[in-house]
Tab-separated table of C-alpha atoms in Angstrom:
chain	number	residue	atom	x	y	z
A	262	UNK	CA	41.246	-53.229	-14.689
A	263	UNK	CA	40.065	-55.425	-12.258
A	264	UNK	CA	38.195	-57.639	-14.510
A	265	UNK	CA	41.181	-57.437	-17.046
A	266	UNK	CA	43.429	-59.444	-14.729
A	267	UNK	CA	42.896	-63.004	-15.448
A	268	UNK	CA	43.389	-62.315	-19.821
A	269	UNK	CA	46.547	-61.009	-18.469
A	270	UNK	CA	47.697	-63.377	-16.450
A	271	UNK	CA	47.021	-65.934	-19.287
A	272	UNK	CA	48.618	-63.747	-21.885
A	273	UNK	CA	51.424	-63.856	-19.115
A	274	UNK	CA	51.230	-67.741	-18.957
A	275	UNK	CA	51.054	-68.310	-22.820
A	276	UNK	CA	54.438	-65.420	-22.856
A	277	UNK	CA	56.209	-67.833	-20.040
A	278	UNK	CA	55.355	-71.081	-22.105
A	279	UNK	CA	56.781	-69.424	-25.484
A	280	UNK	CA	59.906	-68.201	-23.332
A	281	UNK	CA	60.128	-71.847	-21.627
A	282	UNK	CA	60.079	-73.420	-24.680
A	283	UNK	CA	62.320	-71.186	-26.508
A	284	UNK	CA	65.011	-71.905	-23.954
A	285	UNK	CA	64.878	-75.608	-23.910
A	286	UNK	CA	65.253	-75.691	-27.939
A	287	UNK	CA	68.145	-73.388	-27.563
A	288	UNK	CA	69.460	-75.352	-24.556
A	289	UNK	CA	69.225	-78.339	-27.105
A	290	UNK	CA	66.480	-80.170	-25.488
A	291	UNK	CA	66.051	-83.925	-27.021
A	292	UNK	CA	62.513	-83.190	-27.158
A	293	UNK	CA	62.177	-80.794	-29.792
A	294	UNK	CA	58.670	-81.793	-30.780
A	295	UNK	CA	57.321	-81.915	-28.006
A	296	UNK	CA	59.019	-78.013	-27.350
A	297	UNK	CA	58.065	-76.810	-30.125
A	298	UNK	CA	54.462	-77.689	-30.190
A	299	UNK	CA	54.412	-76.316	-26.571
A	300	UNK	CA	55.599	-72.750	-27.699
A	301	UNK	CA	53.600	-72.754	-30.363
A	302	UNK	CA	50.197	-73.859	-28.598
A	303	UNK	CA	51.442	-71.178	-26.020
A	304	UNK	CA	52.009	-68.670	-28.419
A	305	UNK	CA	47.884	-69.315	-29.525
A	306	UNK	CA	47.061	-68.788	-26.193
A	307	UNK	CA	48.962	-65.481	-25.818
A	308	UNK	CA	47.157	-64.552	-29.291
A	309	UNK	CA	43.730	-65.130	-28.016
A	310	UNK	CA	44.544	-63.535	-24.376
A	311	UNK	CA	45.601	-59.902	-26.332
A	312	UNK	CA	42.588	-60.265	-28.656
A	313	UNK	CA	40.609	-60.466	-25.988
A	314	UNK	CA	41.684	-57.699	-24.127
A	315	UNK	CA	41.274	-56.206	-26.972
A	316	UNK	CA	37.609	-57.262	-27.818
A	317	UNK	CA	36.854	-56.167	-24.695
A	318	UNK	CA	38.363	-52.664	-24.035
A	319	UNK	CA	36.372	-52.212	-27.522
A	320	UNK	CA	33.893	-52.839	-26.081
A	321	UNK	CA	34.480	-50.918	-22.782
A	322	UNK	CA	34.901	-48.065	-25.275
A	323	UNK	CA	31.811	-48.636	-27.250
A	324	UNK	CA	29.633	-48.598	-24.068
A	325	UNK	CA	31.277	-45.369	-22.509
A	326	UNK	CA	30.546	-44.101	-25.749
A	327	UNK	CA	26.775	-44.938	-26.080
A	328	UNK	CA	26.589	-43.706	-22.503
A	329	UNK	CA	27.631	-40.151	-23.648
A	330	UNK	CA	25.675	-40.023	-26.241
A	331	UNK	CA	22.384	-40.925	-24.004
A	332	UNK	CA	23.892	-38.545	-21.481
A	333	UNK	CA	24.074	-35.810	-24.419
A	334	UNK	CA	20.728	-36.793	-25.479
A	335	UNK	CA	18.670	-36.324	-21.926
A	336	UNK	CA	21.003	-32.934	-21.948
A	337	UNK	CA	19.815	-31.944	-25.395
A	338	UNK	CA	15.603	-33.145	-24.442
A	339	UNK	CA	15.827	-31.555	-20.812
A	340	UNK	CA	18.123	-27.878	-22.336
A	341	UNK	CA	15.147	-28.165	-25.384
A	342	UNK	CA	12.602	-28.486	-22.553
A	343	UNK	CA	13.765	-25.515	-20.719
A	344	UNK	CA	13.607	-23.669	-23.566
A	345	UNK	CA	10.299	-24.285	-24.254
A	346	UNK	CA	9.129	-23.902	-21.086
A	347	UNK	CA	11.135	-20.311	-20.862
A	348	UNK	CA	9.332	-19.101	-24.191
A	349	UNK	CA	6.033	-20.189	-23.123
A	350	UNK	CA	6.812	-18.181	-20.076
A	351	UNK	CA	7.915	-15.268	-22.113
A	352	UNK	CA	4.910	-15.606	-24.051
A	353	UNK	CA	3.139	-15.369	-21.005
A	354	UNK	CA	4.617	-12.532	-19.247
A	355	UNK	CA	4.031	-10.878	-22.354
A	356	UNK	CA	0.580	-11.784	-22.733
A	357	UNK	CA	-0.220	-10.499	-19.053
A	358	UNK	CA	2.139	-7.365	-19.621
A	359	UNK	CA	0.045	-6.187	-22.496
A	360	UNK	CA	-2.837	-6.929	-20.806
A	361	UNK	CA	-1.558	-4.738	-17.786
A	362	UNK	CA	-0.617	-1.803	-20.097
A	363	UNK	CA	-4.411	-1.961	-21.336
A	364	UNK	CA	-5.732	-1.879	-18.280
A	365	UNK	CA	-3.560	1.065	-17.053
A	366	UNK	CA	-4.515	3.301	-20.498
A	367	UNK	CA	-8.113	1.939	-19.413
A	368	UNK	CA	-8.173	3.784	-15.970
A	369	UNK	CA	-5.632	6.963	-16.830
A	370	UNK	CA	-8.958	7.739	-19.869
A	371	UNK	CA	-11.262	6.467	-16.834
A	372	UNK	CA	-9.246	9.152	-14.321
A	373	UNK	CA	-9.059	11.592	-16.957
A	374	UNK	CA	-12.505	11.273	-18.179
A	375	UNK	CA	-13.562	11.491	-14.160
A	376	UNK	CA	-11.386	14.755	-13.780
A	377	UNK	CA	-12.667	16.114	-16.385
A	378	UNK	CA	-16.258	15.975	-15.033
A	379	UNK	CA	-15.055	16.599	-11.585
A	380	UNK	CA	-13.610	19.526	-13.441
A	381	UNK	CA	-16.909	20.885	-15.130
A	382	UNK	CA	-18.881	20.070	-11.824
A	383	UNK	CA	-17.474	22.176	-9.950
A	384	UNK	CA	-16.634	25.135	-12.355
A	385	UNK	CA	-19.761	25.355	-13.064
A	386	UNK	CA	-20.245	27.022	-9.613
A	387	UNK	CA	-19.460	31.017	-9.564
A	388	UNK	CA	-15.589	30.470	-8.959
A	389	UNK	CA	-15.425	33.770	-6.986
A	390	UNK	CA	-18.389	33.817	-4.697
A	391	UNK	CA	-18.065	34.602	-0.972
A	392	UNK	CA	-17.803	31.625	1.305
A	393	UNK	CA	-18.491	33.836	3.985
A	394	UNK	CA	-20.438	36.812	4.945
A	395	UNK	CA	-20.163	38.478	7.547
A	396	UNK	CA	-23.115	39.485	9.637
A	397	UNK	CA	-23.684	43.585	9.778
A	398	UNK	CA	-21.928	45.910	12.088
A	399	UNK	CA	-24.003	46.065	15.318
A	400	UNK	CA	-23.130	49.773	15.889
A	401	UNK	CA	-25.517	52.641	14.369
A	402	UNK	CA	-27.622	49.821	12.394
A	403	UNK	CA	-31.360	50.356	11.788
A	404	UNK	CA	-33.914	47.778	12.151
A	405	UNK	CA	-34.583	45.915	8.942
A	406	UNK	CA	-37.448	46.540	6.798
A	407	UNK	CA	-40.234	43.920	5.606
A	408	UNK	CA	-38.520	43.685	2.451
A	409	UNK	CA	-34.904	43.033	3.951
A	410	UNK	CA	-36.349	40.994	6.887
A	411	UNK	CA	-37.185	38.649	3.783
A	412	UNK	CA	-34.922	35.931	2.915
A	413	UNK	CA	-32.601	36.061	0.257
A	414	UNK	CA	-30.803	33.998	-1.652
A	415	UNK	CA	-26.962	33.962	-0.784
A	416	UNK	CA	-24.262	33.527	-3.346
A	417	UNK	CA	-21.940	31.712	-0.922
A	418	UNK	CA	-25.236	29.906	0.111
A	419	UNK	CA	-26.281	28.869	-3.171
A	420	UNK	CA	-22.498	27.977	-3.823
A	421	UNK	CA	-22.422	25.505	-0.660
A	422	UNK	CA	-26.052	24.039	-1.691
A	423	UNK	CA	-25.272	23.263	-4.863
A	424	UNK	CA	-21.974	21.174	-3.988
A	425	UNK	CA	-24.132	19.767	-0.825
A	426	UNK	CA	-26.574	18.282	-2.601
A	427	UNK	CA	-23.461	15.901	-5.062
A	428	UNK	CA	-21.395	15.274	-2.052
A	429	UNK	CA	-21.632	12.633	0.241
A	430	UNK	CA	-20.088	12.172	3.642
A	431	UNK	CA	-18.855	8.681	5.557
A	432	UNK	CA	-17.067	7.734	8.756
A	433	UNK	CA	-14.327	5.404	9.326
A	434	UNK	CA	-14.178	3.698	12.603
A	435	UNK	CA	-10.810	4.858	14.610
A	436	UNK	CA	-10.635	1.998	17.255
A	437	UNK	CA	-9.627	1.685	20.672
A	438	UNK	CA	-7.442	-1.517	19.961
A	439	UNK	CA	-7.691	-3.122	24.242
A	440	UNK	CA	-11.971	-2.683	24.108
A	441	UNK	CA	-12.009	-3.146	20.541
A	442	UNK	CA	-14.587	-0.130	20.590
A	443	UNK	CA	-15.144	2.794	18.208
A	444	UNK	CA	-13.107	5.252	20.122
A	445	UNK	CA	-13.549	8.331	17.401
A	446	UNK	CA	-14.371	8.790	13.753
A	447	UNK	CA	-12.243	10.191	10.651
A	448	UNK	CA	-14.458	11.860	8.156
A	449	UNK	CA	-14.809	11.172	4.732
A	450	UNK	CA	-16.029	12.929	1.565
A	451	UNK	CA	-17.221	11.819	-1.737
A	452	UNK	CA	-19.091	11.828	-5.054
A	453	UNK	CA	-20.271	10.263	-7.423
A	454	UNK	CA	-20.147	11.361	-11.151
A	455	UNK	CA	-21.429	9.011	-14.244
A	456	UNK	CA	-21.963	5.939	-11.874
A	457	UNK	CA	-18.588	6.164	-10.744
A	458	UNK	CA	-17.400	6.846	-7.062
A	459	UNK	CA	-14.842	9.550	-6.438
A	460	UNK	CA	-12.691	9.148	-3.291
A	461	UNK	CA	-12.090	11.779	-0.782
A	462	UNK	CA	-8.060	12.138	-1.644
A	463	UNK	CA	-8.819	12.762	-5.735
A	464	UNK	CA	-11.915	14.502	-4.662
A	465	UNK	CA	-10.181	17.333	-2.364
A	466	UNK	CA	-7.125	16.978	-5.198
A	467	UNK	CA	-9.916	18.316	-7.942
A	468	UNK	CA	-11.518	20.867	-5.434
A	469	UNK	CA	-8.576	22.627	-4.774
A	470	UNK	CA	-7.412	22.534	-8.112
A	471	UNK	CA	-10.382	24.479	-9.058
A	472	UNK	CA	-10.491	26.895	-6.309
A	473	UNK	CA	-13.083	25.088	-4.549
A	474	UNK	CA	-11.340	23.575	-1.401
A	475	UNK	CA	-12.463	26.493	1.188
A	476	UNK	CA	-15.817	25.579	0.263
A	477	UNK	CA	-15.689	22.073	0.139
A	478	UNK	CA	-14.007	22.060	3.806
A	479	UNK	CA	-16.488	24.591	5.180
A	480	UNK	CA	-19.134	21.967	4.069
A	481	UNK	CA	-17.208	19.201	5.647
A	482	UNK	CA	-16.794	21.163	9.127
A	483	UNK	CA	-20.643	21.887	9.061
A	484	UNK	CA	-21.181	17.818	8.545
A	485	UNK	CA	-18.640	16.888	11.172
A	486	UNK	CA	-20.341	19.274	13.511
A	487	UNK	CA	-24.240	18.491	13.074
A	488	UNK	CA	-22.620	14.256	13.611
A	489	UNK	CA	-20.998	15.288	16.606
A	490	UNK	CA	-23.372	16.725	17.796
A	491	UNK	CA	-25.465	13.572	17.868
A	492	UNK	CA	-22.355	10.879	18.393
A	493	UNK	CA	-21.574	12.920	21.429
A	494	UNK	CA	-24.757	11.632	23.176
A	495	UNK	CA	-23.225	8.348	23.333
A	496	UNK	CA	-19.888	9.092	23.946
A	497	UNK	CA	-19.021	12.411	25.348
A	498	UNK	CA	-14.748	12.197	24.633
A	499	UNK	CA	-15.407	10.819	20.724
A	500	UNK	CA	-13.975	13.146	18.356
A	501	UNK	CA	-14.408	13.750	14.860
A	502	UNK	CA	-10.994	14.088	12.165
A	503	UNK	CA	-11.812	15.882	9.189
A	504	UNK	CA	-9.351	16.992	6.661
A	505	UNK	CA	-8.649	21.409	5.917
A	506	UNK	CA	-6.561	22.221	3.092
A	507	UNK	CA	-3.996	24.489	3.079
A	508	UNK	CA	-6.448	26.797	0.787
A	509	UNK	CA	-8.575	26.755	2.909
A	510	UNK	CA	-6.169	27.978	5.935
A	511	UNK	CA	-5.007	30.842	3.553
A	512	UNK	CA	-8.356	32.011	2.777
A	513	UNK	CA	-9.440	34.807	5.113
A	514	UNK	CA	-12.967	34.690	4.680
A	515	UNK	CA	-13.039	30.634	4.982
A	516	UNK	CA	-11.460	30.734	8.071
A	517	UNK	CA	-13.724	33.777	9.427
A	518	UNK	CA	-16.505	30.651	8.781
A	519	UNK	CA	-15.000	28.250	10.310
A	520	UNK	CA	-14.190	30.121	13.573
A	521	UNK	CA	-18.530	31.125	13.238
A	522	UNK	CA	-18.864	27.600	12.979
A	523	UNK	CA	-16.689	26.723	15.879
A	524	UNK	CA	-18.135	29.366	18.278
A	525	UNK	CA	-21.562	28.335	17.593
A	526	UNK	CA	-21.033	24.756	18.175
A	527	UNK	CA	-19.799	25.817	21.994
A	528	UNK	CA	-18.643	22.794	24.098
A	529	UNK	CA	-18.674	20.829	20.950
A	530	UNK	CA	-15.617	22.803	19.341
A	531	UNK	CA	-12.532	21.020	19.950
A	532	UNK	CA	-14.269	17.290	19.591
A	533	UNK	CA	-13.571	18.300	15.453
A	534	UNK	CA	-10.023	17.912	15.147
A	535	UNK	CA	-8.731	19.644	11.783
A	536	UNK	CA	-6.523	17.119	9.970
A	537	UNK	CA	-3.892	17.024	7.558
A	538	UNK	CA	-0.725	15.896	5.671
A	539	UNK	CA	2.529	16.065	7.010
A	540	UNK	CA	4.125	16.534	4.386
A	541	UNK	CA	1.672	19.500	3.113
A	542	UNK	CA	2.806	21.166	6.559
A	543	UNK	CA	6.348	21.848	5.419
A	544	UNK	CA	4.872	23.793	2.543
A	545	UNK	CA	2.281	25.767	3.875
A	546	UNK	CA	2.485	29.355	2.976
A	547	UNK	CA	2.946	32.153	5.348
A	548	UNK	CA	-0.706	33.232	4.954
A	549	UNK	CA	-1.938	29.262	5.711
A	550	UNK	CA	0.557	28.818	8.768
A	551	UNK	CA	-0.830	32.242	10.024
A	552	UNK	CA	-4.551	30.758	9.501
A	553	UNK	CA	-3.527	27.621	11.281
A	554	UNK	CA	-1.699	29.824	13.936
A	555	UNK	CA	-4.654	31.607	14.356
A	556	UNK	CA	-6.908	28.918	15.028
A	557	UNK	CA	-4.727	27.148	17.531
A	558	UNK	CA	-4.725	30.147	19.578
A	559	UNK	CA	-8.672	30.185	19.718
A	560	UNK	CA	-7.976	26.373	21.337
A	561	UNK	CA	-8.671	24.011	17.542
A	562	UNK	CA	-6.664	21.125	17.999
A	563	UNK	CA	-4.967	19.450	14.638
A	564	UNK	CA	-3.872	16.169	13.616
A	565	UNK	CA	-1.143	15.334	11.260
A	566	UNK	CA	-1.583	12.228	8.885
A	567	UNK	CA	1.444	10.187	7.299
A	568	UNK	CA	3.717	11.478	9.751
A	569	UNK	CA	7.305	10.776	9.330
A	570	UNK	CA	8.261	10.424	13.114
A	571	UNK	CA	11.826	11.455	12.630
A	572	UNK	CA	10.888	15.163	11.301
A	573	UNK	CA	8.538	16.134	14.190
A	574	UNK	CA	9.336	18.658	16.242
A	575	UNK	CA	7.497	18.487	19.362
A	576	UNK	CA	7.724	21.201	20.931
A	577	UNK	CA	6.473	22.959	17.658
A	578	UNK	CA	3.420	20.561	17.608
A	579	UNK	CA	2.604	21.433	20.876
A	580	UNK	CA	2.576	25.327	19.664
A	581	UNK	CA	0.204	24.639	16.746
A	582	UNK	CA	-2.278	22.272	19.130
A	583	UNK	CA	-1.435	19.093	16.891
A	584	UNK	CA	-2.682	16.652	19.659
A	585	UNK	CA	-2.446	13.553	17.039
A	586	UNK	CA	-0.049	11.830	15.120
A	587	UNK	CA	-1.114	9.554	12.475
A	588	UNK	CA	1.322	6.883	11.497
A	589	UNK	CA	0.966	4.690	8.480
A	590	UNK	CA	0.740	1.116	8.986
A	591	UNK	CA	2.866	0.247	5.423
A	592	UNK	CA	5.445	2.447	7.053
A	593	UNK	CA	5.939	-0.452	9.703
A	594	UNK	CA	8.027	-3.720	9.144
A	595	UNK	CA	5.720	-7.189	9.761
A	596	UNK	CA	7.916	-7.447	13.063
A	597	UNK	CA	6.015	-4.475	14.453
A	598	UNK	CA	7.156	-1.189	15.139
A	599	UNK	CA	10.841	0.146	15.412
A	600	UNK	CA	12.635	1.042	18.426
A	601	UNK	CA	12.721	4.575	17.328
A	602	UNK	CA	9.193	4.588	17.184
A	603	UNK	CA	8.670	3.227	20.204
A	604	UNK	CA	10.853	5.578	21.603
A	605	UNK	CA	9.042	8.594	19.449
A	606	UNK	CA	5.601	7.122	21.191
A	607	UNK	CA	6.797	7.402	24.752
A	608	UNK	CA	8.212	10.997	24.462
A	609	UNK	CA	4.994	12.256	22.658
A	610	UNK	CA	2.932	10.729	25.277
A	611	UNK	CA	4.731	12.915	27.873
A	612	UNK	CA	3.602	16.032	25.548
A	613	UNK	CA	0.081	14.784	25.788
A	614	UNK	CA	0.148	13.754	21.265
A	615	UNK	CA	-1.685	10.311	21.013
A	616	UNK	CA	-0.641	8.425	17.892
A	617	UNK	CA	-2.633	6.288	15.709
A	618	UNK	CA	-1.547	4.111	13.452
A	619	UNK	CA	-3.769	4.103	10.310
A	620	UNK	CA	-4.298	2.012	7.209
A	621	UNK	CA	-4.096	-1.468	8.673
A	622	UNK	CA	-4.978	-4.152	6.509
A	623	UNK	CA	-2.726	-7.201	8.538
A	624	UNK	CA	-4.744	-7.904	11.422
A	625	UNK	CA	-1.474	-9.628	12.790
A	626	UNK	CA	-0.052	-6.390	13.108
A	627	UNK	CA	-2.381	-5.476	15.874
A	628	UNK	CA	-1.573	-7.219	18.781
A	629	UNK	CA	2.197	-5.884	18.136
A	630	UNK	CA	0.967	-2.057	18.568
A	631	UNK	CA	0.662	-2.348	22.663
A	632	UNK	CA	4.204	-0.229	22.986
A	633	UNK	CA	3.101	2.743	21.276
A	634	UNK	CA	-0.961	3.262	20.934
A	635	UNK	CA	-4.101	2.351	21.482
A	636	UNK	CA	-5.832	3.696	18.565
A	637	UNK	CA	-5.463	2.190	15.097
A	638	UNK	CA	-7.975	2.395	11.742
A	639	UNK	CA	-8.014	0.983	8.661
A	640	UNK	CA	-9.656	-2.275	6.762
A	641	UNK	CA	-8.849	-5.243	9.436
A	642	UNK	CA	-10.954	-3.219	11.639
A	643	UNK	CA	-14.154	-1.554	9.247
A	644	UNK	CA	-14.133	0.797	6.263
A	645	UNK	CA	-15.590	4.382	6.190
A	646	UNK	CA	-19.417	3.543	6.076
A	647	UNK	CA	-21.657	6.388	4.568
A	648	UNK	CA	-24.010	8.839	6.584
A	649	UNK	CA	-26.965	8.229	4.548
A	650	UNK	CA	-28.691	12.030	4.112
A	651	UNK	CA	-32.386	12.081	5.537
A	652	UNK	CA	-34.860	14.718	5.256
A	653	UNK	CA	-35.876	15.376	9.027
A	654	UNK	CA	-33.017	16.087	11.382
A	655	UNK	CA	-34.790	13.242	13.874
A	656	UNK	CA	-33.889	10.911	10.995
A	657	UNK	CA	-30.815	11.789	10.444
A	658	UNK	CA	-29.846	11.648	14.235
A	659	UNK	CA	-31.283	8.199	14.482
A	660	UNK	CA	-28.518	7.073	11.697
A	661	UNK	CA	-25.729	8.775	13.247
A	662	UNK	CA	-26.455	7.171	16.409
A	663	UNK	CA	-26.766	4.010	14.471
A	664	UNK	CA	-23.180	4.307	13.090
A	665	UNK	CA	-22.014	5.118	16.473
A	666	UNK	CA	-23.329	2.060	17.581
């Protein structure tokens, strides 16, 4: 408007001429020339002042126009933009999501192809041969002939051989977090079947799927023994976590072995701490939580892995010799741990149950684990490393001690 002012102040001129002149003809002015050519010449000028203005608010019109219609334009290019760019996104996320399912069909045939040979390993095997005899009766026995004196081949021996010779053992590094040393080990099984290596989780899955987990554990407490055996000569308080299975705890006859094997390691016995889910705890049969009963009261000690802090009951732990508590690290926020974990630390501490806090992959997370252990595991720190198998039992010691090193 402001620029519209001075075409309507001389529209407003020209209108006061016309008027002035107007008045002095009808006043009957002697000049009536003169007048009229006045009001006439101002009525021109008040012509040209309105066509103006109106030139000009066409034009004023014609550019707000234009200007929506580029505005419209960049909104059509930038909406047709975003559209593109959404499909090729689509096209991508479909792209990768097909991909994805491939890969996942890929490893369930891979996982199903690697059960199945698990499978037919280990079926293979007598399914219902002893994993334990026990030695003769002492009382009225006579001395053994030449022909019994000879060695014979066992069943559960040639059972235990047979899955000896495919499994392999490793050790995983549980560390004391303020010397950074290898404070004790957690013991790992394997195998390997068509180039491909089976973990210890799937493997112990498959074995006592088949009825082959008392077997497979008796193996791994022999292992964890003969190690300790030699670790022990450089550390005299490292222990040794292997995993039992609730089979295995249920089976009288496997846990007849396992207290042999106990008993003849001696001093050794309670530096191999039997581990094992928490949550497989809560559904242990009567026959397993009798087993595990049992060997608490000959002094085992037992860890539980996973743990879910806010379900343990201490004063039962303390019954069944759990002496450990392992706590996931995913479990844990990036802050570090809760207060009620905290809290859970301090109280087991005063009931003489160490935690450890397993899994760790963050090494940021470390330094934040002061208020409730010392002991962590996991990749930051090392991965299980395999016990290489050696024919002389010098060899073999010299590796073990390695490891320990």
């Amino acid at each position: 408007m402001e620029k519209d002012w001075p075409i309507l102040g001389s529209f407003g001129l020209a209108s006061a001429g016309v008027a002035g002149a107007g008045a002095y003809l009808l006043s009957g002015g002697s000049q009536l020339g003169l007048a009229l050519a006045a009001g006439l010449g101002a009525g021109l000028l008040g012509q040209f002042a309105l066509l103006g203005l109106s030139l000009r608010h066409d034009e004023r019109n014609s550019a707000h126009v234009r200007k929506v219609m580029r505005d419209a334009k960049l909104f059509q290019d930038e909406t047709r933009g975003r559209h593109d760019a959404l499909q090729a996104r689509l096209s991508q996320y479909a792209q990768e999501n097909d991909g994805r399912t491939d890969q996942v069909m890929q490893g369930l045939a891979e996982i199903k192809t690697s059960y199945r040979a698990l499978q037919q390993s280990l079926t293979a095997m007598p399914a219902n041969a002893p994993v334990f005899a026990p030695p003769p009766s002492a009382e009225n026995s006579e001395p053994p002939t030449a022909e019994e004196a000879a060695p014979a081949a066992s069943p559960a021996l040639e059972v235990e051989d047979e899955l000896a010779d495919k499994i392999f053992f490793a050790l995983e590094p549980i560390i004391d977090i303020p010397t950074k040393r290898t404070a004790h080990y957690r013991l790992h099984l394997g195998m390997e079947l068509d180039g491909q290596e089976i973990a210890s989780d799937k493997l112990l899955h498959y074995a006592a799927r088949v009825g082959k987990r008392p077997a497979l554990d008796l193996i791994a407490a022999r292992e964890a023994f003969d190690l300790l055996s030699r670790l022990r000569k450089r550390d005299g308080e490292l222990l040794i976590f292997m995993d039992v299975g609730a089979e295995t705890l249920a089976d009288a006859g496997a846990l007849e072995s396992l207290k042999a094997i106990r008993e003849e390691a001696g001093a050794l016995a309670q530096g191999v701490v039997f581990e094992m889910p928490h949550a497989a705890l809560a559904g242990l049969s009567e026959r397993a939580l009798e087993g595990l009963a049992g060997l608490a009261r000959e002094g085992a000690h037992f860890a539980l892995a996973n743990a879910s802090v806010g379900a343990l009951d201490l004063q039962a732990m303390n019954l069944l010799n759990v002496r450990h508590v392992g706590v996931a690290a995913g479990a844990m926020d990036a802050d570090g741990p809760s207060t009620s974990l905290v809290g859970f630390a301090q109280v087991a501490r005063l009931s003489r149950i160490n935690l450890i806090v397993t899994g760790i992959s963050n090494a940021a997370l470390v330094p934040k684990l002061a208020s409730i252990t010392r002991l962590a595991c996991g990749p930051c720190f090392a991965g299980p490393r395999r016990v290489k198998k050696h024919a002389s039992a010098a060899a073999h010691e010299s590796a073990a001690l390695g490891l320990a090193a």
